[in-house]
Short mmCIF file of C-alpha atoms and ligand atoms in Angstrom, two decimals:
data_model
loop_
_atom_site.label_atom_id
_atom_site.label_comp_id
_atom_site.label_asym_id
_atom_site.label_seq_id
_atom_site.Cartn_x
_atom_site.Cartn_y
_atom_site.Cartn_z
CA MET G 300 76.44 101.58 103.94
CA THR G 301 76.28 98.67 101.81
CA PRO G 302 79.14 97.76 99.40
CA GLN G 303 77.10 97.84 96.30
CA ASN G 304 75.74 101.70 97.49
CA ALA G 305 79.46 102.79 98.54
CA SER G 306 80.65 101.48 94.72
CA LYS G 307 78.25 103.68 92.89
CA LEU G 308 79.48 106.79 95.22
CA THR G 309 82.86 105.46 94.73
CA GLU G 310 82.05 105.03 90.59
CA ASP G 311 80.34 108.30 90.15
CA ILE G 312 84.20 109.77 91.76
CA CYS G 313 86.10 107.77 89.62
CA ARG G 314 84.27 108.96 86.51
CA LEU G 315 85.19 113.23 87.65
CA ALA G 316 88.13 112.75 86.16
CA PRO G 317 90.75 110.41 84.11
CA VAL G 318 93.11 111.15 86.82
CA VAL G 319 92.94 110.96 90.57
CA PRO G 320 95.80 112.74 92.20
CA VAL G 321 97.81 110.56 95.33
CA LEU G 322 98.91 113.06 97.36
CA VAL G 323 101.81 112.32 100.33
CA ILE G 324 101.08 116.10 102.13
CA ASP G 325 104.42 116.69 104.85
CA ASP G 326 102.84 120.47 105.56
CA ALA G 327 98.87 120.92 106.11
CA SER G 328 99.34 124.76 105.17
CA ILE G 329 100.03 123.45 101.07
CA ALA G 330 96.96 121.96 101.19
CA GLU G 331 94.80 124.38 100.20
CA PRO G 332 96.76 126.11 97.44
CA LEU G 333 97.08 122.74 96.12
CA ALA G 334 94.26 121.26 96.29
CA ARG G 335 92.48 124.44 94.69
CA ALA G 336 95.40 123.48 91.60
CA LEU G 337 94.25 120.36 90.81
CA VAL G 338 90.93 121.36 91.08
CA ALA G 339 91.99 124.46 88.61
CA GLY G 340 93.59 121.97 86.21
CA GLY G 341 89.95 119.39 85.84
CA LEU G 342 90.43 116.85 88.80
CA PRO G 343 88.32 116.87 90.95
CA ALA G 344 88.84 113.66 92.90
CA LEU G 345 91.89 113.56 95.30
CA GLU G 346 93.38 111.46 97.28
CA VAL G 347 95.81 112.32 100.11
CA THR G 348 97.68 109.50 101.52
CA LEU G 349 96.66 108.74 105.33
CA ARG G 350 101.07 108.30 105.19
CA THR G 351 102.25 111.46 107.27
CA PRO G 352 101.34 113.27 111.05
CA ALA G 353 99.27 116.51 108.21
CA ALA G 354 97.79 114.33 106.29
CA LEU G 355 94.06 114.70 108.78
CA ASP G 356 94.91 118.43 108.86
CA ALA G 357 95.11 118.66 104.77
CA ILE G 358 91.93 117.31 104.09
CA ARG G 359 90.55 119.29 106.95
CA ALA G 360 91.54 121.78 104.67
CA MET G 361 91.50 120.70 101.09
CA ALA G 362 87.42 119.32 102.34
CA GLY G 363 86.82 123.26 102.08
CA VAL G 364 87.74 123.45 98.74
CA GLU G 365 85.14 124.50 96.07
CA GLY G 366 84.80 122.11 93.13
CA GLY G 367 87.10 118.95 95.84
CA THR G 368 86.25 115.84 96.32
CA VAL G 369 88.75 114.78 99.13
CA GLY G 370 89.26 111.09 100.09
CA ALA G 371 91.68 109.04 102.59
CA GLY G 372 94.34 106.84 101.05
CA THR G 373 96.23 104.91 102.68
CA LEU G 374 93.30 103.78 104.99
CA LEU G 375 94.67 100.21 106.77
CA THR G 376 92.67 100.04 110.08
CA PRO G 377 89.36 100.48 111.29
CA GLU G 378 91.24 103.44 112.85
CA ASP G 379 92.07 105.13 110.49
CA VAL G 380 88.90 105.14 108.81
CA LYS G 381 87.46 106.98 111.44
CA ALA G 382 90.24 109.51 111.83
CA ALA G 383 89.64 110.14 107.76
CA LYS G 384 85.41 109.75 108.06
CA ALA G 385 86.59 112.72 111.17
CA ALA G 386 88.70 115.10 109.27
CA GLY G 387 85.98 114.77 106.17
CA ALA G 388 87.54 112.53 103.67
CA ARG G 389 84.44 112.15 100.69
CA PHE G 390 85.88 108.29 100.33
CA GLY G 391 88.64 106.22 101.42
CA VAL G 392 91.65 104.57 99.53
CA SER G 393 93.30 101.21 100.55
CA PRO G 394 96.43 98.66 98.90
CA GLY G 395 94.34 96.17 99.82
CA ALA G 396 91.25 95.23 101.85
CA THR G 397 90.27 93.01 105.84
CA ASP G 398 87.27 92.09 106.55
CA ARG G 399 87.42 94.53 109.64
CA LEU G 400 88.63 97.39 107.51
CA LEU G 401 85.65 96.63 104.79
CA GLN G 402 83.52 96.46 107.61
CA ALA G 403 84.70 99.94 109.39
CA CYS G 404 83.75 101.33 106.15
CA GLU G 405 80.26 100.00 105.75
CA ASP G 406 79.52 100.76 109.74
CA GLU G 407 81.33 104.46 109.07
CA GLU G 408 79.21 104.70 105.51
CA LEU G 409 82.90 105.84 103.95
CA PRO G 410 82.77 104.25 100.40
CA LEU G 411 85.77 102.59 100.06
CA LEU G 412 87.60 101.61 96.78
CA PRO G 413 89.35 98.83 98.38
CA GLY G 414 92.81 97.17 96.76
CA ALA G 415 92.91 94.38 95.03
CA ALA G 416 96.18 92.95 92.79
CA THR G 417 94.74 88.92 91.79
CA ALA G 418 91.70 87.72 90.43
CA SER G 419 91.45 86.12 93.58
CA GLU G 420 91.48 89.68 95.78
CA ALA G 421 89.11 90.66 93.04
CA MET G 422 86.28 88.03 93.35
CA ARG G 423 85.86 88.06 97.40
CA LEU G 424 85.22 91.82 96.92
CA TYR G 425 82.69 91.16 94.21
CA GLU G 426 81.37 88.06 96.14
CA ARG G 427 80.52 90.99 99.54
CA GLY G 428 79.46 93.30 96.98
CA TYR G 429 82.29 95.91 95.86
CA SER G 430 82.06 96.20 92.11
CA VAL G 431 84.81 99.00 92.04
CA GLN G 432 88.17 98.61 92.90
CA LYS G 433 91.38 99.69 93.06
CA PHE G 434 93.79 97.75 91.07
CA PHE G 435 97.22 97.85 93.18
CA PRO G 436 100.00 97.86 92.37
CA ALA G 437 98.98 98.30 88.96
CA GLU G 438 103.17 97.99 86.98
CA ALA G 439 104.03 95.76 89.06
CA ALA G 440 101.91 93.53 89.74
CA GLY G 441 101.74 93.22 85.56
CA GLY G 442 100.34 96.49 84.13
CA ALA G 443 97.24 97.32 81.77
CA ALA G 444 97.85 93.87 80.19
CA ALA G 445 97.13 91.89 83.36
CA LEU G 446 94.55 94.49 83.90
CA LYS G 447 93.22 93.34 80.70
CA ALA G 448 93.65 89.86 81.42
CA ILE G 449 91.77 89.89 84.36
CA GLY G 450 88.75 91.38 83.20
CA ALA G 451 88.59 88.94 80.43
CA PRO G 452 86.34 86.05 83.06
CA ILE G 453 86.02 89.29 85.56
CA PRO G 454 84.56 91.76 83.31
CA GLN G 455 81.79 92.71 86.13
CA VAL G 456 84.70 95.00 87.90
CA ARG G 457 85.79 98.35 87.26
CA PHE G 458 89.30 99.29 88.15
CA CYS G 459 91.18 102.31 89.07
CA PRO G 460 94.80 100.78 88.94
CA THR G 461 97.31 102.74 90.90
CA GLY G 462 100.80 102.54 91.38
CA GLY G 463 103.86 103.44 89.39
CA VAL G 464 101.34 104.79 86.40
CA THR G 465 102.60 107.99 84.24
CA LEU G 466 101.21 110.39 81.76
CA GLN G 467 102.77 107.72 79.43
CA ASN G 468 101.59 104.28 80.59
CA ALA G 469 98.16 106.08 81.83
CA PRO G 470 96.46 105.58 78.09
CA GLY G 471 97.18 101.95 78.50
CA TYR G 472 94.96 101.67 81.08
CA LEU G 473 92.21 103.95 80.15
CA SER G 474 91.63 102.30 76.59
CA LEU G 475 91.03 99.15 78.74
CA GLY G 476 86.99 98.70 78.85
CA ASN G 477 87.40 97.30 82.60
CA THR G 478 89.12 100.55 83.64
CA LEU G 479 87.59 103.96 84.67
CA CYS G 480 90.12 106.41 85.93
CA VAL G 481 93.64 105.73 87.58
CA GLY G 482 95.33 106.99 90.37
CA GLY G 483 99.17 108.42 90.57
CA SER G 484 101.11 110.65 92.53
CA TRP G 485 102.80 112.07 88.89
CA VAL G 486 100.45 115.56 88.91
CA ALA G 487 102.05 117.16 92.45
CA PRO G 488 105.97 116.09 92.18
CA ALA G 489 107.47 116.30 95.77
CA GLY G 490 109.67 119.49 93.86
CA LEU G 491 106.60 120.57 93.00
CA ILE G 492 105.00 121.16 95.90
CA ALA G 493 108.27 122.10 97.90
CA ALA G 494 108.83 125.30 95.37
CA ARG G 495 105.02 126.03 95.65
CA ASP G 496 105.06 126.07 92.28
CA TRP G 497 101.01 126.05 92.35
CA ALA G 498 100.90 127.49 88.23
CA GLY G 499 103.53 124.13 87.27
CA ILE G 500 100.83 121.81 89.11
CA GLU G 501 98.12 122.67 87.70
CA ALA G 502 99.37 122.85 84.39
CA LEU G 503 100.61 118.74 84.76
CA ALA G 504 96.73 118.20 86.24
CA ARG G 505 95.46 120.28 82.72
CA GLU G 506 97.75 117.43 80.69
CA ALA G 507 96.51 115.08 82.97
CA ALA G 508 92.61 116.00 82.87
CA ALA G 509 93.44 115.89 78.85
CA LEU G 510 93.63 111.76 78.63
CA SER G 511 90.78 110.52 76.73
CA ARG G 512 89.29 107.20 77.81
C1 3PG J 119 100.43 105.17 96.51
O1 3PG J 119 98.95 104.68 97.54
O2 3PG J 119 101.33 105.44 96.27
C2 3PG J 119 99.98 105.55 95.26
O3 3PG J 119 100.01 103.91 94.07
C3 3PG J 119 100.57 106.21 94.57
O4 3PG J 119 101.53 105.42 93.73
P1 3PG J 119 102.96 105.98 92.90
O5 3PG J 119 103.54 107.50 93.10
O6 3PG J 119 103.53 105.02 91.74
O7 3PG J 119 101.99 106.63 91.34
#
């Protein structure tokens, strides 16, 4: 898959809803009801971070949820890419980008949302063909003001800012011309997951899905 084609696919995924939930799942048995709650609340694109031993099983379980588009986050190595693809991930997300990681996603046909935090990083990815990127860590890297400033000289690149994004600061990003959606973990907080409070998570998803962009 070319980076250009990957970017078309990730753009479509980013346009599904204003927020992509970033999910940390410790117990794969909750993956399916969690995905159902988020999709029911209006957030179909889901990112499961490969940070827990349960993550790949969670992706497998979520891949069967109707209406959902499940991706794998925290891709760091070519091995992560292969495992994510085999588990059924439809897209990948990485906090940064290396040549080996990009090549693995292109070889494995996994559309990647690669991470960039600076103008040079965004330029290197754009040079390779990635016009849709994750701005990470969004708040720590300067927030909406930084992303707006990057957009002035590099309007060709559109972003999904992630990292420290909340319901309160999301509108500042979503109003920018170079922001397609935001990513965030606030819609699936650990407390509500532990309590199996699917109605509570669906309500948070509904609130996030109503954000305008
Ligand atoms: C991540 O990769 O962990 C994301 O940036 C989520 O960040 P958040 O927990 O601040 O939303």
